mmCIF file of C-alpha atoms in Angstrom:
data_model
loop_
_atom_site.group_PDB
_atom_site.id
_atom_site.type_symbol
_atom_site.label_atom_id
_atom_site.label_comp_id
_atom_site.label_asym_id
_atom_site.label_seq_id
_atom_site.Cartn_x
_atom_site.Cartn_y
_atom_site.Cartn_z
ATOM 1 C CA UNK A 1 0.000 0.000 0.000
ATOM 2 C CA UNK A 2 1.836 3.380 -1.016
ATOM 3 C CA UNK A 3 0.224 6.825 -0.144
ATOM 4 C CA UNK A 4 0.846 10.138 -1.220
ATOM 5 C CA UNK A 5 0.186 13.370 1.474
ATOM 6 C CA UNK A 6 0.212 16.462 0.354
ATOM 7 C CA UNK A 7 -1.923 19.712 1.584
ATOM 8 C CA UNK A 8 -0.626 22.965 2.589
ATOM 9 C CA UNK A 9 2.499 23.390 4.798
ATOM 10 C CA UNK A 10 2.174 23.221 8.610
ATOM 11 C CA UNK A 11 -1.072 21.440 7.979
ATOM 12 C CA UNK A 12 -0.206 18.348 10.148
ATOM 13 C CA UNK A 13 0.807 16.001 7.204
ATOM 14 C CA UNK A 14 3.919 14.999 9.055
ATOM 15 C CA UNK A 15 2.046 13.637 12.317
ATOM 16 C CA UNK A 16 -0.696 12.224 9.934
ATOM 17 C CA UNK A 17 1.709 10.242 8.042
ATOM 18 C CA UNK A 18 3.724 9.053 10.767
ATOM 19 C CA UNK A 19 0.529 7.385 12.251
ATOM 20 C CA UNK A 20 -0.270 5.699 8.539
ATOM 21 C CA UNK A 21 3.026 4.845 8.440
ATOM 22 C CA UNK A 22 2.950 3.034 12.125
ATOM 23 C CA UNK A 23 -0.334 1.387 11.311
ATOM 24 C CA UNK A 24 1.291 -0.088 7.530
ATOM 25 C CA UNK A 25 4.218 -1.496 9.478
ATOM 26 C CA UNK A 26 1.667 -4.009 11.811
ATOM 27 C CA UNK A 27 4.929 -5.815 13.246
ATOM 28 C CA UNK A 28 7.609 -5.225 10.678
ATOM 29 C CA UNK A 29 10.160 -3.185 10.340
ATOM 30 C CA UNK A 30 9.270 0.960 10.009
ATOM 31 C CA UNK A 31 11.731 3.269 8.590
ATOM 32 C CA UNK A 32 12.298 6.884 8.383
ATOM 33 C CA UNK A 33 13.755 8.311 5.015
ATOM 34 C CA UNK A 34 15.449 11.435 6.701
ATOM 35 C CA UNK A 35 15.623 13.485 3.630
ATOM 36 C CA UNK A 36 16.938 17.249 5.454
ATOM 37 C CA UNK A 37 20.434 17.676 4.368
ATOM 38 C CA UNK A 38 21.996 19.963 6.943
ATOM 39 C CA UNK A 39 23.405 23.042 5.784
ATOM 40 C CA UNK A 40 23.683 25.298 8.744
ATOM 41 C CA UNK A 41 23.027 25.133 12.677
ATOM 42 C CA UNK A 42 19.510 25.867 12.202
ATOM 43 C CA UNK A 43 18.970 22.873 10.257
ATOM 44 C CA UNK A 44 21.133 20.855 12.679
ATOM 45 C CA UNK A 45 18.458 21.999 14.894
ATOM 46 C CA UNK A 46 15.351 20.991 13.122
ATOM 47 C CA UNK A 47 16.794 17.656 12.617
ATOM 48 C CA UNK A 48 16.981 17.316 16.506
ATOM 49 C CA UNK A 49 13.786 18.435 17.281
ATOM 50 C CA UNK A 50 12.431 16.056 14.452
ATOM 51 C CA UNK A 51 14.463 13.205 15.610
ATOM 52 C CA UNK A 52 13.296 14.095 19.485
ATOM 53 C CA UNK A 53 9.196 14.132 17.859
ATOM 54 C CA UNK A 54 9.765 10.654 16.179
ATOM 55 C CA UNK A 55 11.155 8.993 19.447
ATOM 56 C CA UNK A 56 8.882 6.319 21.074
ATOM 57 C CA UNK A 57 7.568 5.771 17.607
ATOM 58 C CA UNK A 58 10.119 3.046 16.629
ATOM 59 C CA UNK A 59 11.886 4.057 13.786
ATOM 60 C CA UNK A 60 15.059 3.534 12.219
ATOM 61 C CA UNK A 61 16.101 6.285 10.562
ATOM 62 C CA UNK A 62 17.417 5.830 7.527
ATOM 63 C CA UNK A 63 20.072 8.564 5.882
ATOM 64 C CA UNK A 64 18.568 9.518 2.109
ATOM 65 C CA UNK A 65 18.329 12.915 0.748
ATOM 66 C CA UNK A 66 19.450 12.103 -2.631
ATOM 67 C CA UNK A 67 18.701 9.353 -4.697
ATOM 68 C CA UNK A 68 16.046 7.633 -3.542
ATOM 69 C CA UNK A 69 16.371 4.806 -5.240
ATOM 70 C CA UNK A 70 19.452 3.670 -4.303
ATOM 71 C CA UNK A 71 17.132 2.442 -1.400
ATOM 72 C CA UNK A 72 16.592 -0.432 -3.303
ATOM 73 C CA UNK A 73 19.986 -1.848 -3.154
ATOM 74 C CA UNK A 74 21.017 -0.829 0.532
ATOM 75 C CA UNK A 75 21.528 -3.792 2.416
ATOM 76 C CA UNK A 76 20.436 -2.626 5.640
ATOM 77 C CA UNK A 77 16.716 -1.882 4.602
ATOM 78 C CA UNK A 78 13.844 -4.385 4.072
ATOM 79 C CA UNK A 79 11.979 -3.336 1.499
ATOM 80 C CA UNK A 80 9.327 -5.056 2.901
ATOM 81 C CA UNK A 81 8.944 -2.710 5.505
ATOM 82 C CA UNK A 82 7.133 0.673 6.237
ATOM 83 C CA UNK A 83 8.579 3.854 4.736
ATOM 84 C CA UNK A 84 7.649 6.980 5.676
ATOM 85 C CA UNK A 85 9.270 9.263 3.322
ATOM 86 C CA UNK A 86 9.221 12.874 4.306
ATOM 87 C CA UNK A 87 9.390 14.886 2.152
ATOM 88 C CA UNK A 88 9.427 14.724 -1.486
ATOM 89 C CA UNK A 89 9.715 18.547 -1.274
ATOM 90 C CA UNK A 90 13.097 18.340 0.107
ATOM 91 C CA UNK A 91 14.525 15.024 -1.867
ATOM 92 C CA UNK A 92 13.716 17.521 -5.241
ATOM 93 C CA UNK A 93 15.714 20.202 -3.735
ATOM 94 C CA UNK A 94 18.273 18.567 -2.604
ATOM 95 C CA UNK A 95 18.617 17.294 -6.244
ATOM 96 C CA UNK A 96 17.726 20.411 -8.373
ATOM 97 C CA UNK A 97 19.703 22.690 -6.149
ATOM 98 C CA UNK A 98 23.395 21.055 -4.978
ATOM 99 C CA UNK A 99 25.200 22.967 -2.232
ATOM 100 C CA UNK A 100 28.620 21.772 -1.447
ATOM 101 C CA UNK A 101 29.596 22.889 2.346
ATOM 102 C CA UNK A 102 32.733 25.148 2.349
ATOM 103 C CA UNK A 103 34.298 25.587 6.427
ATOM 104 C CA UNK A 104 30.254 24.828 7.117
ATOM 105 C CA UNK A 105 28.664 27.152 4.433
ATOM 106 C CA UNK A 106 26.865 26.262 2.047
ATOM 107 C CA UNK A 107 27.850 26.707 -1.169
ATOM 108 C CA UNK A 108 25.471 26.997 -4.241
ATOM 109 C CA UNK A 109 26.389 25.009 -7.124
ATOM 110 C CA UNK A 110 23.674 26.422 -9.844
ATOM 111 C CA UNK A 111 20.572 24.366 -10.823
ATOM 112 C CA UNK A 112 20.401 20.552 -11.994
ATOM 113 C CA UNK A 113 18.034 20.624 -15.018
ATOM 114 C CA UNK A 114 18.043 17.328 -15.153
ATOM 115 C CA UNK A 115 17.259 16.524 -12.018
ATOM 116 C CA UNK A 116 13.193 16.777 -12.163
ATOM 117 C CA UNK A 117 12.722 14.204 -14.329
ATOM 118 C CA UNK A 118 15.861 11.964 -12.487
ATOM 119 C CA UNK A 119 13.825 12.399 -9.252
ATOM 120 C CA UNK A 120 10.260 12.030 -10.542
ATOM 121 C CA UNK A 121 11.887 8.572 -12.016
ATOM 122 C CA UNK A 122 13.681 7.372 -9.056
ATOM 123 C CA UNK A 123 10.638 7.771 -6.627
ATOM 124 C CA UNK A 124 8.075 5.703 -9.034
ATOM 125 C CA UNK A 125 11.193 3.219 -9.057
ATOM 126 C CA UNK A 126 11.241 2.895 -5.069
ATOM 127 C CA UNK A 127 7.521 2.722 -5.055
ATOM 128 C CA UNK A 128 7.198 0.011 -7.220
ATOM 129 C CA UNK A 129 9.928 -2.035 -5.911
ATOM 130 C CA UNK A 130 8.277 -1.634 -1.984
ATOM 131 C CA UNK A 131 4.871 -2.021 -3.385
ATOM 132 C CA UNK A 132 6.215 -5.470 -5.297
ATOM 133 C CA UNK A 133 7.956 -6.577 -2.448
ATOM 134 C CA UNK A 134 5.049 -6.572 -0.237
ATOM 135 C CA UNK A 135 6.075 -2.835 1.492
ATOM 136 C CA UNK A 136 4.629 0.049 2.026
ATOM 137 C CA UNK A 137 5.796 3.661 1.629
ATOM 138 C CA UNK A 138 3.737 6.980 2.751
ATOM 139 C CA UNK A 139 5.325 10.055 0.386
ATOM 140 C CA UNK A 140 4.689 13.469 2.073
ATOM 141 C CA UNK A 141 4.416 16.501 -0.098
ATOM 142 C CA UNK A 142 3.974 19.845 0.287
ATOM 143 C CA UNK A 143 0.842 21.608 -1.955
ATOM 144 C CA UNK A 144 2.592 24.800 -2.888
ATOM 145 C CA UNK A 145 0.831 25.786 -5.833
ATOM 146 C CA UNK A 146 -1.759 28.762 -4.680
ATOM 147 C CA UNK A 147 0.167 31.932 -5.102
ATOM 148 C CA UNK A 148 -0.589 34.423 -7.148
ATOM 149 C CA UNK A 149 2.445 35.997 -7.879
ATOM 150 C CA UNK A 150 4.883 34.982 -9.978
ATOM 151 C CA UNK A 151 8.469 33.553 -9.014
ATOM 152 C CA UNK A 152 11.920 33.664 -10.488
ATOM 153 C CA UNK A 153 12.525 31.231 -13.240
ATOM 154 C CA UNK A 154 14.554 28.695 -10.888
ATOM 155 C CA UNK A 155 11.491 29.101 -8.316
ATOM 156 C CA UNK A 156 8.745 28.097 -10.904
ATOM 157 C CA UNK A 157 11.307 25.011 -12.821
ATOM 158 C CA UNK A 158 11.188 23.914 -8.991
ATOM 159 C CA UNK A 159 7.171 24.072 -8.634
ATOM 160 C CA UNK A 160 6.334 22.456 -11.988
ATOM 161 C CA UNK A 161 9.108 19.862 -10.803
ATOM 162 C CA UNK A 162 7.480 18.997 -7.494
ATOM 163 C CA UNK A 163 4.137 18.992 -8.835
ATOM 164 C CA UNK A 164 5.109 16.595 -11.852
ATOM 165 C CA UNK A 165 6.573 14.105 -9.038
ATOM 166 C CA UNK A 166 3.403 14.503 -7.058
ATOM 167 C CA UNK A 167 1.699 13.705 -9.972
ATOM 168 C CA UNK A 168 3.952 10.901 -11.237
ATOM 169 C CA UNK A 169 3.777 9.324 -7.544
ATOM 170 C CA UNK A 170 -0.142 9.861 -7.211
ATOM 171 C CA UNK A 171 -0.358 7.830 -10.666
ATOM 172 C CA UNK A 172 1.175 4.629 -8.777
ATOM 173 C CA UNK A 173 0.074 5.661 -5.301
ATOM 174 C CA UNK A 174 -2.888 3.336 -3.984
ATOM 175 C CA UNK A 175 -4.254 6.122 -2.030
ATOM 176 C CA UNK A 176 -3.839 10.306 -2.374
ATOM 177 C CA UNK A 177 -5.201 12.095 0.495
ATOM 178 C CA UNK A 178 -4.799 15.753 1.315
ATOM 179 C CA UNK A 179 -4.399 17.241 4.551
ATOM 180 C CA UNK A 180 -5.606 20.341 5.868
ATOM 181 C CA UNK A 181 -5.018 21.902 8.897
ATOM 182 C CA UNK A 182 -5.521 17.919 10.209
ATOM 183 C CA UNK A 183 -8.434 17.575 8.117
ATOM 184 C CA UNK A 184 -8.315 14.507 5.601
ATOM 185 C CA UNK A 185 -9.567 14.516 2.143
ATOM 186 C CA UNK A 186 -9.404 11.616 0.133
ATOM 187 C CA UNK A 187 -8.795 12.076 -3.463
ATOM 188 C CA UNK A 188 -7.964 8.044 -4.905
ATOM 189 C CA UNK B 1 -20.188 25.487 -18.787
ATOM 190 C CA UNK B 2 -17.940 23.039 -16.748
ATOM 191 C CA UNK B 3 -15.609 25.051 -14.719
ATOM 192 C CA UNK B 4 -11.828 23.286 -14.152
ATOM 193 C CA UNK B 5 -9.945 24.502 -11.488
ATOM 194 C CA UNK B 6 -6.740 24.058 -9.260
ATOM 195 C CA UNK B 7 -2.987 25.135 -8.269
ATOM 196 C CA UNK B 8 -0.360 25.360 -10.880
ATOM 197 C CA UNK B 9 0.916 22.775 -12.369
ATOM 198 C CA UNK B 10 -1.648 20.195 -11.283
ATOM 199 C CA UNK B 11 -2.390 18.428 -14.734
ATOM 200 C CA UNK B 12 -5.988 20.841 -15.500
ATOM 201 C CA UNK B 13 -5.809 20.746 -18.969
ATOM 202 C CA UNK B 14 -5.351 17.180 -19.464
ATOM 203 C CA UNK B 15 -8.065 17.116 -16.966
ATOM 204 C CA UNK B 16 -10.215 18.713 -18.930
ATOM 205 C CA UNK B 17 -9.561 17.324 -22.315
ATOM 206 C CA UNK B 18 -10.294 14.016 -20.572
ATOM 207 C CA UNK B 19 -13.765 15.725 -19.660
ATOM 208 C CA UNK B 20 -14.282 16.730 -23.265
ATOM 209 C CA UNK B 21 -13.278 12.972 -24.741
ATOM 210 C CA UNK B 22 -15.871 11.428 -22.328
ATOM 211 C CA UNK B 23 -18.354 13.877 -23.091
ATOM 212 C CA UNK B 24 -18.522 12.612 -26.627
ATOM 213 C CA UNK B 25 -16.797 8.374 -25.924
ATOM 214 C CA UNK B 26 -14.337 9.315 -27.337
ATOM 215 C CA UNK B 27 -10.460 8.640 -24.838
ATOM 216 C CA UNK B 28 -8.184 10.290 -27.497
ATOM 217 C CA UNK B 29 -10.148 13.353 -28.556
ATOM 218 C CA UNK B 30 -7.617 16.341 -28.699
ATOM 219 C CA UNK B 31 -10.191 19.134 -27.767
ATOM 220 C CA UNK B 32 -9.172 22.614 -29.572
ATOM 221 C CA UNK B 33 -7.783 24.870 -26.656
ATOM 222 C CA UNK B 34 -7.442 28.529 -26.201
ATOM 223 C CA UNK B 35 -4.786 29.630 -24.065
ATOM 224 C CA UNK B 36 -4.827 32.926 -22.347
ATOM 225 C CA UNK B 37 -1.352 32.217 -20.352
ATOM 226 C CA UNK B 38 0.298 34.762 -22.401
ATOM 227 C CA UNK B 39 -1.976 37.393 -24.434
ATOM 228 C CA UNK B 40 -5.447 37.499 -26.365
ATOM 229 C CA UNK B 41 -8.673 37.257 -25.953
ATOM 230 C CA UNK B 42 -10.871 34.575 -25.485
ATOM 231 C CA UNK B 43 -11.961 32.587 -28.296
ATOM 232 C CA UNK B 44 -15.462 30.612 -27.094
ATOM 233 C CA UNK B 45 -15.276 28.642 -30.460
ATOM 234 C CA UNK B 46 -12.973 26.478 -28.810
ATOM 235 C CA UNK B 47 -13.816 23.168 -26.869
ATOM 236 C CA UNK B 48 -11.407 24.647 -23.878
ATOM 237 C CA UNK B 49 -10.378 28.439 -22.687
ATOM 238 C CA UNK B 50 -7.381 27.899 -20.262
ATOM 239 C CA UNK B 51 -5.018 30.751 -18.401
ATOM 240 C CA UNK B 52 -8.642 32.548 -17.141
ATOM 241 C CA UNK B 53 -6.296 34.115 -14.350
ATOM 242 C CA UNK B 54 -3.931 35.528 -16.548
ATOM 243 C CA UNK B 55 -6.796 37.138 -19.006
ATOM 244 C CA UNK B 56 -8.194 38.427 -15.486
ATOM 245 C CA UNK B 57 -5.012 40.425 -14.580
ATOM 246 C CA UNK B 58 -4.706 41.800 -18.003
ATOM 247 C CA UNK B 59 -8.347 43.014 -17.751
ATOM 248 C CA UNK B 60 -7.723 44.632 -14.335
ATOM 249 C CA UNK B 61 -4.296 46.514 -16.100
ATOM 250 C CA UNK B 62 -6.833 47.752 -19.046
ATOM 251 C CA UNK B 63 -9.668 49.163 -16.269
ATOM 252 C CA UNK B 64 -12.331 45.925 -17.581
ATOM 253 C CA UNK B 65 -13.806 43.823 -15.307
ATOM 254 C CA UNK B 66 -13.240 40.089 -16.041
ATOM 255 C CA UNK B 67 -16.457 39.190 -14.554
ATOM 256 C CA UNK B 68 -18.513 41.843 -16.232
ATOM 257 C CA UNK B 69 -17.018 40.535 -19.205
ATOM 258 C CA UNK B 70 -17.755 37.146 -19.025
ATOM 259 C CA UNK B 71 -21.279 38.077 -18.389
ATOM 260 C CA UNK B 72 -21.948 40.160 -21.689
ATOM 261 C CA UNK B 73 -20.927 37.187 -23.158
ATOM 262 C CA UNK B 74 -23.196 34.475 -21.170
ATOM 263 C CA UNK B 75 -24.125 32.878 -24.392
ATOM 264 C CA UNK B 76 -20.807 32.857 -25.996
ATOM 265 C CA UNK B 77 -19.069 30.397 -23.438
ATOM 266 C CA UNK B 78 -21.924 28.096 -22.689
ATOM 267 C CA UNK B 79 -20.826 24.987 -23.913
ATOM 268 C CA UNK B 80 -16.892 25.941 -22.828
ATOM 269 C CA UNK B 81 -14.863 24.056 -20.654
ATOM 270 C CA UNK B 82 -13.094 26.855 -18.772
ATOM 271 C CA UNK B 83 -9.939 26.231 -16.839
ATOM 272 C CA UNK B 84 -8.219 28.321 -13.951
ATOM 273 C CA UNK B 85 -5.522 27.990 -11.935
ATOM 274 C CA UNK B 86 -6.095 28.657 -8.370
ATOM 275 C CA UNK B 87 -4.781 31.728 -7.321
ATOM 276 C CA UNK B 88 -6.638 32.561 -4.257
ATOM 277 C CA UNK B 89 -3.962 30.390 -1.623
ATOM 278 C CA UNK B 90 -0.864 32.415 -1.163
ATOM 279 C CA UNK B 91 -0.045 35.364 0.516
ATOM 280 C CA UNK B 92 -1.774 38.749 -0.115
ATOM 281 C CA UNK B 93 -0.056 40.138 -2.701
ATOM 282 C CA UNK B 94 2.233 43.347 -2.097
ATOM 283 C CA UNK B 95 1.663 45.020 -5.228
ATOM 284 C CA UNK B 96 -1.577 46.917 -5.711
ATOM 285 C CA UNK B 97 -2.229 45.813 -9.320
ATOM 286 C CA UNK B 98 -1.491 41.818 -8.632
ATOM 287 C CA UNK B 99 -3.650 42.324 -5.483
ATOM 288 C CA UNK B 100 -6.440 43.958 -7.403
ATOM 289 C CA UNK B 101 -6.092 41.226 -10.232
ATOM 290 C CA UNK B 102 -6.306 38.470 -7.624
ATOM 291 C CA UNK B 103 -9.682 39.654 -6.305
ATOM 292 C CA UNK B 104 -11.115 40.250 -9.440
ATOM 293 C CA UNK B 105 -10.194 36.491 -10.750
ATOM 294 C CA UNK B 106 -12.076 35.991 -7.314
ATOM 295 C CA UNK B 107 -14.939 37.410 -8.462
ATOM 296 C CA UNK B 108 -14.638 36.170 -11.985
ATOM 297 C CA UNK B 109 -14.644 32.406 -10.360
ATOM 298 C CA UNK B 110 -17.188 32.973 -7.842
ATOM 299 C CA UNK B 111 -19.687 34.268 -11.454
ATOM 300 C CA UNK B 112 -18.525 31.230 -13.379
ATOM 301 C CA UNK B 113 -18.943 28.800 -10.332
ATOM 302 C CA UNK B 114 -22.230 29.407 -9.942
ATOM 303 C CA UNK B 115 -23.514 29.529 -13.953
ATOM 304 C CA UNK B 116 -21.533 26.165 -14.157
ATOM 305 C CA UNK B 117 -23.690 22.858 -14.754
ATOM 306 C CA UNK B 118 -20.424 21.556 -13.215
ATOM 307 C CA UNK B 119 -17.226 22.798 -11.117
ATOM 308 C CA UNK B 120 -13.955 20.135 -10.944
ATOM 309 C CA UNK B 121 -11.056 20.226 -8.512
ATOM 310 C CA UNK B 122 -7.890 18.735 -9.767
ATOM 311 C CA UNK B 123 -5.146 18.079 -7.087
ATOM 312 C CA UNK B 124 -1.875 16.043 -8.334
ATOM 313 C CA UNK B 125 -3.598 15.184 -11.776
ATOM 314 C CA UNK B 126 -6.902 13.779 -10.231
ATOM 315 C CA UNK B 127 -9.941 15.617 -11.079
ATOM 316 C CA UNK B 128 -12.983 15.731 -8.119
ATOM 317 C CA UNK B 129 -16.764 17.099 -9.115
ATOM 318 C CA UNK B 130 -17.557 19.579 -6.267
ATOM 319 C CA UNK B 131 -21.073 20.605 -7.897
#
């Protein structure tokens, strides 16, 4: 069973997947696909405070902000586990928008054109091969398509990006169900 | 009038030509489109009118209203499927004219919602009746 989240940010996705994902593991093993990629102290920070919210949940976090579906091959994960893979937001970033850390700055290395299609690929790829190994994996997204104003040109590349992944992975998905402000609509 | 609607990027237009090819059995039909993305007028001889929030800001920059002018033309777009991207989410714009635009595409969607026989959501390519 794979499921796709999205919704608006700060909506409660997170805790609402994390619960799916609990519930899909029913005895075997759960994994969290930590996807952050620390560039700074602030993000060192949000990746304690997340790992402090997940504990008692009984995960094993799993490091994987870039190629997802290298996944496949590690030999330390089961693929037929639980996955709760959070978030596809920051997997496509990561990809589309390299930083290589100079003394512990973060250095921008221009945008990855290629990498929208590469990451829309690689997550079908690790869906199917959970889903045909008897898996699960919940996919959180982030629904960031309601502005009105325009963006820079690497801003907009990144939206149509995300949303052709959330597409791609709502295609194979068994279930798509938005989230708002803890609310749950069901869409397949 | 079926009215399409939903963020950026979220597969609408295939959407709606899907809505189009069932309308007549017919899974391949390529439905003739007008797109208002970038300039024009619209063109109700075609099966689709898409970009309705861009033809709304550049009616708010010439002084028109887009709702007003839909409605002179009720019997021009009656058998249109009309497609707009949702624009009403974000922030509240900083810039008089885009916030201006914004509420008028408001107002264009609220007219258009309620002469539609039917109003679709689409969220990550999947299309939901919501009247």
């Amino acid at each position: 069973m794979n499921i796709l989240i999205s919704g608006g940010c700060k909506n409660g996705k997170s805790f609402f997947a994390q619960q799916l994902a609990a519930e899909l593991a029913a005895g075997r093993p759960l994994y969290y696909i930590a996807t952050m990629i620390p560039r700074d102290e602030e993000d060192r920070a949000r990746i304690r405070r997340h790992i402090a919210e997940r504990a008692g949940w009984g995960f094993t976090t799993v490091e994987q902000g870039k190629s997802v579906a290298s996944l496949i091959e590690r030999e330390d994960v089961d693929l037929s586990g639980s996955f709760l893979l959070d978030s596809v937001t920051a997997v496509l970033e990561n990809e589309m928008f390299p930083v290589a850390l100079k003394d512990g700055k973060a250095e921008f290395l221009g945008e990855d054109r290629s990498a929208p299609e590469r990451v829309r690929k690689e997550l079908v790829a690790f869906a199917q091969a959970v889903s045909e190994s008897g898996g699960s994996v919940v996919f959180v997204s982030d629904g960031i398509y309601g502005d009105s104003c325009g963006y820079s040109e690497s801003t907009e590349n990144y939206r149509r990006a995300l949303a052709g992944a959330d597409r791609a992975l709502a295609a194979v998905c068994d279930r798509v169900t938005e989230v708002t402000y803890g609310i749950t609509e069901e869409w397949k | 009038m079926i009215l399409v609607f939903g963020g950026a990027y979220q597969g609408k237009t295939e959407y709606a030509q899907g809505l189009c090819g069932a309308a007549i059995d017919k899974a391949d039909h390529a439905a003739d489109i007008c797109d208002l993305s970038n300039g024009g007028k619209p063109d109700f001889t075609k099966e689709i009118i898409t970009g309705l929030d861009a033809f709304a800001l550049r009616c708010v920059q010439e002084g028109v209203s887009p709702a007003d002018y839909f409605r002179e033309r009720r019997a021009q777009w009656e058998h249109c499927v009309l497609v707009a991207t949702d624009i009403s989410q974000g922030v509240v714009p900083i810039d008089a004219g885009l916030r201006a635009a914004r509420e008028a595409n408001g107002r264009l969607l609220i007219y258009l919602a309620e002469e539609a026989e039917q109003v679709h959501r689409v969220f990550c390519g999947i299309g939901k009746r919501i009247k």
